[in-house]
XYZ file of C-alpha atoms in Angstrom:
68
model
C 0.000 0.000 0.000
C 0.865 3.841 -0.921
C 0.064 7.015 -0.391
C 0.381 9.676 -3.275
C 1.805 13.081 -2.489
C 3.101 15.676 -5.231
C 6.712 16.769 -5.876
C 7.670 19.529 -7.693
C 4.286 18.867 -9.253
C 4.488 15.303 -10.375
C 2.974 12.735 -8.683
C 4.976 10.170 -6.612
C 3.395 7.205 -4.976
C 5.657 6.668 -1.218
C 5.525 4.190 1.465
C 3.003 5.173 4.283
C 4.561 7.299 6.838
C 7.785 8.173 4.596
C 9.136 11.400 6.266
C 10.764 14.566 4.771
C 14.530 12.965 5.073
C 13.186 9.471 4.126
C 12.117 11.422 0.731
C 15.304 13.204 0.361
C 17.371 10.101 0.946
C 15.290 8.001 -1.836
C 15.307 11.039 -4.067
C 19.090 11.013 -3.669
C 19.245 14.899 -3.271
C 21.541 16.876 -0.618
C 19.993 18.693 1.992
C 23.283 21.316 1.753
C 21.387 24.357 0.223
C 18.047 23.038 0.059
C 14.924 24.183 1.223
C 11.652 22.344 1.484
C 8.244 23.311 1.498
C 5.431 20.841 2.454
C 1.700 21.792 1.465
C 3.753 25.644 1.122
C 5.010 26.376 4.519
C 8.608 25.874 4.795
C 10.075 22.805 6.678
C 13.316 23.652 9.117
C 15.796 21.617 8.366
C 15.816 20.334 11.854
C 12.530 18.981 11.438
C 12.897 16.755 8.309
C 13.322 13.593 9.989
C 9.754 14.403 12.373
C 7.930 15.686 9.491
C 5.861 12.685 8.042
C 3.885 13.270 4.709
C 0.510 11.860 3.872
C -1.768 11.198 1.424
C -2.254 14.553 -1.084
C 0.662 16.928 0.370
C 2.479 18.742 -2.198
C 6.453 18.730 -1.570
C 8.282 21.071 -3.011
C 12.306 20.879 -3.286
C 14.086 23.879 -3.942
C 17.648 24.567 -4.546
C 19.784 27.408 -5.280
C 20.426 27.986 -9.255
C 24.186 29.316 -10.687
C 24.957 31.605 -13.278
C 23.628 35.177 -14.858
């Protein structure tokens, strides 16, 4: 069983209970210079691990672009 959430507007199916880090880690992505925003209020880093998502939150991972 699954629960589907959104990230960065596409839809991702995710184990029951998966939490903020838990989505970072299987998304492979660094949490050096990253914010995320669950259902658009910001997560602190310190709470990614606590955070849990569920069924219809929207995720969004955001990190810092180079260049000009």
């Amino acid at each position: 069983m699954s629960v589907q959430i959104s990230v960065n507007g596409k839809p991702m199916d995710v184990e029951p209970g998966i939490t903020v880090d838990d989505l970072l880690t299987l998304l492979d992505v660094k949490r050096e210079y990253t914010a995320v925003a669950v259902n658009r209020e910001v997560t602190p880093k310190s709470a990614y691990a606590t955070v849990t998502l569920s069924e219809g939150d929207k995720v969004e991972i955001v990190r810092p672009m180079g260049g000009g």
